[in-house]
Structure formats: C-alpha cells, structure tokens
Short mmCIF file of C-alpha atoms in Angstrom, two decimals:
data_model
loop_
_atom_site.label_atom_id
_atom_site.label_comp_id
_atom_site.label_asym_id
_atom_site.label_seq_id
_atom_site.Cartn_x
_atom_site.Cartn_y
_atom_site.Cartn_z
CA GLY A 27 -6.61 158.46 213.27
CA ALA A 28 -4.80 157.14 216.33
CA MET A 29 -6.28 156.68 219.74
CA VAL A 30 -4.25 156.71 223.03
CA ALA A 31 -5.43 154.82 226.01
CA ASP A 32 -3.36 153.43 229.01
CA ASN A 33 -0.09 154.53 227.37
CA VAL A 34 -0.81 152.54 224.23
CA VAL A 35 -1.32 154.01 220.80
CA TYR A 36 -3.98 152.15 218.73
CA ALA A 37 -4.04 152.69 214.93
CA GLY A 38 -5.60 150.84 211.97
CA THR A 39 -4.22 150.44 208.53
CA LYS A 40 -5.50 149.80 204.96
CA SER A 41 -3.74 146.39 205.25
CA ASP A 42 -6.65 145.30 207.62
CA LYS A 43 -4.33 145.36 210.62
CA LEU A 44 -4.75 147.10 214.01
CA TYR A 45 -1.62 148.03 215.88
CA ALA A 46 -1.02 148.66 219.52
CA LEU A 47 2.14 150.68 219.99
CA ASP A 48 4.12 151.55 223.12
CA ILE A 49 3.61 155.25 223.65
CA ALA A 50 7.20 155.82 224.86
CA SER A 51 9.05 153.97 222.20
CA GLY A 52 6.70 153.39 219.26
CA ALA A 53 7.44 149.75 219.43
CA VAL A 54 4.70 147.32 218.41
CA ALA A 55 3.31 145.81 221.50
CA SER A 56 0.69 143.62 219.63
CA SER A 57 -1.20 143.65 216.40
CA ARG A 58 -4.37 142.03 214.99
CA LYS A 59 -5.58 141.43 211.58
CA LEU A 60 -9.33 142.10 211.18
CA ASP A 61 -11.67 141.40 208.24
CA GLY A 62 -11.15 144.58 206.30
CA GLU A 63 -9.44 147.95 205.88
CA ILE A 64 -9.61 150.20 208.97
CA TRP A 65 -10.27 153.75 208.00
CA ALA A 66 -11.80 155.05 211.12
CA THR A 67 -10.18 156.03 214.42
CA PRO A 68 -10.82 153.35 217.18
CA THR A 69 -12.77 154.56 220.16
CA GLN A 70 -13.18 153.71 223.79
CA ALA A 71 -16.09 154.47 226.19
CA VAL A 72 -13.94 154.89 229.34
CA GLU A 73 -10.22 154.63 229.73
CA GLY A 74 -9.17 151.12 230.86
CA GLU A 75 -12.15 149.50 228.99
CA ASP A 76 -12.33 147.61 225.68
CA ILE A 77 -11.92 149.50 222.30
CA TYR A 78 -14.29 149.51 219.39
CA VAL A 79 -12.94 149.26 215.77
CA PRO A 80 -14.97 149.48 212.55
CA THR A 81 -13.86 148.00 209.18
CA LEU A 82 -14.72 148.51 205.59
CA ALA A 83 -15.95 144.89 205.47
CA GLY A 84 -18.97 146.15 207.50
CA SER A 85 -17.88 144.88 210.84
CA LEU A 86 -17.56 146.53 214.28
CA TYR A 87 -15.20 144.84 216.68
CA ARG A 88 -15.09 145.17 220.39
CA LEU A 89 -11.55 144.15 221.47
CA ASN A 90 -9.89 143.73 224.81
CA GLU A 91 -6.48 144.99 225.77
CA GLU A 92 -4.89 141.89 224.28
CA LEU A 93 -6.73 142.67 221.04
CA GLN A 94 -8.94 139.53 221.48
CA THR A 95 -12.41 139.72 220.07
CA VAL A 96 -15.13 140.23 222.74
CA TRP A 97 -17.72 140.42 220.03
CA GLN A 98 -18.05 141.20 216.30
CA PHE A 99 -21.05 142.89 214.82
CA GLU A 100 -21.62 141.98 211.17
CA GLY A 101 -25.03 143.29 210.63
CA ALA A 102 -24.27 146.21 208.22
CA GLU A 103 -24.44 145.71 204.52
CA GLY A 104 -21.84 148.38 203.80
CA ALA A 105 -18.55 149.58 205.08
CA LEU A 106 -18.12 151.19 208.52
CA ALA A 107 -15.83 154.11 207.96
CA ALA A 108 -16.84 156.66 210.61
CA ARG A 109 -15.60 156.54 214.19
CA PRO A 110 -18.12 154.93 216.39
CA LEU A 111 -19.58 156.60 219.50
CA VAL A 112 -20.12 154.78 222.82
CA VAL A 113 -22.65 156.20 225.19
CA GLY A 114 -23.90 154.09 228.05
CA ASN A 115 -24.92 150.66 226.91
CA LEU A 116 -25.10 151.54 223.20
CA VAL A 117 -22.47 151.92 220.47
CA TYR A 118 -23.55 154.05 217.43
CA ALA A 119 -21.95 153.26 214.13
CA GLY A 120 -22.75 154.69 210.74
CA ALA A 121 -22.37 152.62 207.56
CA TRP A 122 -22.18 152.99 203.88
CA ASP A 123 -25.51 150.97 203.42
CA ASN A 124 -27.15 154.33 204.42
CA LYS A 125 -27.90 153.21 207.92
CA LEU A 126 -26.81 154.15 211.33
CA TYR A 127 -26.80 151.31 213.81
CA ALA A 128 -27.34 151.27 217.61
CA ILE A 129 -25.51 148.20 218.97
CA ASP A 130 -25.70 146.71 222.39
CA ALA A 131 -22.16 147.41 223.93
CA ALA A 132 -22.35 144.27 226.07
CA THR A 133 -23.46 141.74 223.44
CA GLY A 134 -22.79 143.26 219.95
CA GLY A 135 -26.43 142.76 219.08
CA ALA A 136 -28.36 145.29 216.85
CA GLN A 137 -30.92 147.31 218.88
CA TRP A 138 -32.26 149.57 216.14
CA ASN A 139 -31.23 151.62 213.14
CA ILE A 140 -32.20 154.72 211.15
CA GLU A 141 -31.88 155.08 207.39
CA ALA A 142 -30.93 157.97 205.17
CA ASP A 143 -30.65 158.48 201.48
CA ASN A 144 -26.83 158.20 201.43
CA TRP A 145 -23.96 156.97 203.58
CA PHE A 146 -23.37 157.75 207.23
CA TRP A 147 -19.70 158.72 207.20
CA SER A 148 -19.37 161.22 210.16
CA GLN A 149 -19.26 160.54 213.84
CA PRO A 150 -22.63 161.39 215.55
CA VAL A 151 -23.00 163.17 218.86
CA VAL A 152 -25.44 162.49 221.81
CA SER A 153 -26.54 165.21 224.09
CA GLU A 154 -29.32 165.10 226.76
CA GLY A 155 -30.76 161.72 225.44
CA THR A 156 -30.76 162.76 221.74
CA LEU A 157 -28.62 161.38 219.04
CA TYR A 158 -27.69 163.70 216.25
CA ALA A 159 -26.30 162.16 213.06
CA ALA A 160 -25.42 163.53 209.58
CA SER A 161 -25.43 161.73 206.22
CA LEU A 162 -23.93 162.33 202.84
CA ASP A 163 -27.55 162.98 201.86
CA GLY A 164 -27.00 166.40 203.39
CA LYS A 165 -29.53 165.84 206.26
CA VAL A 166 -29.02 165.99 209.95
CA TYR A 167 -31.12 163.58 211.96
CA ALA A 168 -32.26 163.81 215.49
CA VAL A 169 -33.54 160.72 217.24
CA ASP A 170 -34.05 159.41 220.72
CA ALA A 171 -30.80 157.84 221.63
CA ALA A 172 -32.41 154.82 223.30
CA THR A 173 -35.06 153.99 220.76
CA GLY A 174 -34.26 155.69 217.44
CA GLU A 175 -37.52 157.61 217.36
CA ALA A 176 -37.45 161.00 215.69
CA ARG A 177 -37.10 164.02 217.87
CA TRP A 178 -37.47 166.76 215.14
CA PRO A 179 -40.50 167.28 212.87
CA LYS A 180 -38.19 166.56 210.02
CA PRO A 181 -34.38 166.31 209.43
CA PHE A 182 -32.36 169.50 208.88
CA ASP A 183 -31.32 169.78 205.31
CA THR A 184 -27.94 171.48 204.71
CA GLY A 185 -28.14 171.00 201.05
CA SER A 186 -24.64 169.51 200.96
CA GLU A 187 -22.89 166.33 201.95
CA VAL A 188 -21.79 166.11 205.53
CA ARG A 189 -18.60 164.11 206.17
CA ALA A 190 -17.16 165.96 209.26
CA GLY A 191 -18.12 164.81 212.75
CA LEU A 192 -20.68 166.95 214.61
CA VAL A 193 -20.22 168.74 217.90
CA MET A 194 -22.41 170.41 220.45
CA SER A 195 -21.54 173.95 221.55
CA LYS A 196 -23.48 176.17 224.04
CA GLY A 197 -26.51 174.00 223.68
CA SER A 198 -26.63 174.10 219.87
CA LEU A 199 -25.50 171.58 217.21
CA ILE A 200 -22.68 172.66 214.98
CA VAL A 201 -22.38 171.06 211.50
CA GLY A 202 -19.69 171.54 208.81
CA SER A 203 -20.49 170.47 205.24
CA ARG A 204 -18.84 170.03 201.87
CA ASP A 205 -20.19 173.36 200.62
CA GLY A 206 -17.86 175.14 202.98
CA VAL A 207 -20.49 176.32 205.52
CA VAL A 208 -20.51 175.74 209.18
CA ARG A 209 -24.06 175.76 210.51
CA LYS A 210 -25.65 176.24 213.89
CA ILE A 211 -28.79 174.37 214.52
CA ASN A 212 -31.27 174.58 217.35
CA SER A 213 -30.96 171.17 219.06
CA ASP A 214 -34.56 171.17 220.34
CA ASP A 215 -36.40 171.51 217.05
CA GLY A 216 -33.89 171.41 214.22
CA THR A 217 -34.32 175.02 213.11
CA PRO A 218 -31.36 177.05 211.74
CA ALA A 219 -29.75 179.40 214.22
CA GLY A 220 -26.79 180.93 212.24
CA GLU A 221 -23.98 180.01 209.94
CA LEU A 222 -20.36 180.87 208.93
CA GLN A 223 -19.35 180.91 205.29
CA ILE A 224 -15.85 179.35 205.04
CA GLY A 225 -15.98 178.80 201.27
CA THR A 226 -13.77 175.60 201.19
CA LYS A 227 -14.96 172.00 201.57
CA ILE A 228 -15.13 170.85 205.19
CA GLU A 229 -14.49 167.15 205.67
CA ALA A 230 -12.34 166.89 208.88
CA ASP A 231 -14.20 166.52 212.14
CA LEU A 232 -15.06 169.59 213.98
CA VAL A 233 -13.66 169.85 217.62
CA ALA A 234 -15.27 171.71 220.48
CA SER A 235 -13.00 173.12 223.15
CA ALA A 236 -13.52 173.44 226.89
CA ASP A 237 -14.65 177.04 226.48
CA GLU A 238 -16.99 175.77 223.81
CA SER A 239 -15.26 177.48 220.88
CA VAL A 240 -15.30 175.18 217.78
CA TYR A 241 -12.21 174.48 215.65
CA ALA A 242 -12.59 173.78 211.99
CA VAL A 243 -10.01 173.00 209.37
CA PRO A 244 -11.29 172.95 205.76
CA ASN A 245 -9.62 171.56 202.68
CA ARG A 246 -6.83 174.14 202.82
CA ALA A 247 -4.06 175.20 205.27
CA VAL A 248 -6.25 177.36 207.53
CA LEU A 249 -7.54 176.80 211.24
CA TYR A 250 -10.79 178.50 212.09
CA VAL A 251 -11.66 179.27 215.67
CA ILE A 252 -15.43 179.86 215.72
CA ASP A 253 -17.36 181.63 218.52
CA THR A 254 -20.75 179.90 218.32
CA SER A 255 -22.52 182.63 220.13
CA ASP A 256 -22.68 184.66 217.00
CA MET A 257 -20.88 182.37 214.47
CA SER A 258 -18.05 184.73 214.10
CA ALA A 259 -14.44 183.40 213.63
CA VAL A 260 -10.79 184.26 213.70
CA PHE A 261 -8.43 182.14 211.47
CA PHE A 262 -4.79 181.11 211.37
CA GLN A 263 -2.74 180.20 208.34
CA LEU A 264 -1.16 176.85 208.90
CA PRO A 265 2.15 175.69 207.37
CA GLN A 266 1.94 174.40 203.93
#
C-alpha cells in the first residue's frame, strides 16, 4: 500500500525499492533501494516524523525524509511483511519467523518478542496499554504493550488463519479471518462476544470509521459495513 505524509506518497516495490512521489504530479522526488522486497505499507508515528519500512529480508528501516537510514533492525529470522505499528517509544513488527517484535523507536534495538505457531502477517493494534496481535496459527494474542506479558488467560483461537489487520470498535476487538468470519472479542479477557458470517476469505485489513462502524472487504467484490454493537451488517456490491 501507499502512505501519504507531508504531500509525499511513499510506496515500496518487489524490486526492493522505496519511492517518494510528489503528491501533485506523481514525479519521483527520491528513491532508495533496501535489502529486500517491500510488501507492507510504510508507516509513520506522527506526521512530519521519520517513516518505518519493513522488508522480506527481515529488516525494519527507520528512514528520514531524505530516505536516509536512521537505524536498521535486523533481528528477525524471517520476512517482515505486515505493516508495523508505532505507539509511543516502541515499534511493533510481525515476522515470518513466528515472532512479533517490540523495537525501540529511538535506537532500533529489540526490547521483547512474543512467539506463535505460525507467521505474524497482520498489523496489530494497541488499546489502553494492551497490544493485540493475530497470527496465521489462528490465535489472537493480548499482551502488555510495554513488556510483552500475557494479559489474557489464554490466546483467543479463531480456528482459522488471520491475515487481516485488527481494529478496536466500541471497546471490543474485531478480527477477520480466512474462514470468512468477523469476530468480536471482549478485550479484557479474550472471550467471544459475537460474530458475523461473511462466508468468503477475509485477508484485507479491517478499517474502523469515526462512528466505530467497521468496514470489511472479503475476497470478492463486496463491501461490508458492520455495526459492532450487534454484529449486523449492510453490504454493497462493488464494480467487478
């Protein structure tokens, strides 16, 4: 995906290059070759600050506006293909070595990690000091965002791979999985609170709106608008 910041569009490619494009003209303002393919959308903590870019070589770069390296994290033993999340002084990045890393935003040093039984390939979410992250092992993990210590008695098991990014809505965690189900989970204890059967694989990130509706697009041309109060939905056919 592309990220817009300060009238610049940042986009990575499978040719290992990150491009900074002028938002008005699309002209290449600058570019930078990194150490691997860039599958994830770059991210930024605050507009005007540095950007973070993961690669399939297992690196996470912090780059300034000239695309110069501020630091490069190389501690993962697998690809980084999920969009990283920056909250406070930590950057959270999931990897294909079955680990999710918390990285010091100032130095690039590893602070802690959690391990699952399969890849972390979805963007996590942080709410009220808790990090929620899902893996292709089908489980959703809740840990202290500062220390990595478990917050739930056990991970929530969806029974299906989770690739889509998670969102919070009305105090609950919303998770879409490859079995075509959108699930609502109580954020305090990891118990189920409702679900919506869509029936088609969900891999695209969920999006929460200002009114806390959740938007989901499964692997077909339909947009679902979900009311997470009761997990009902209306849907709109998209152009083929």
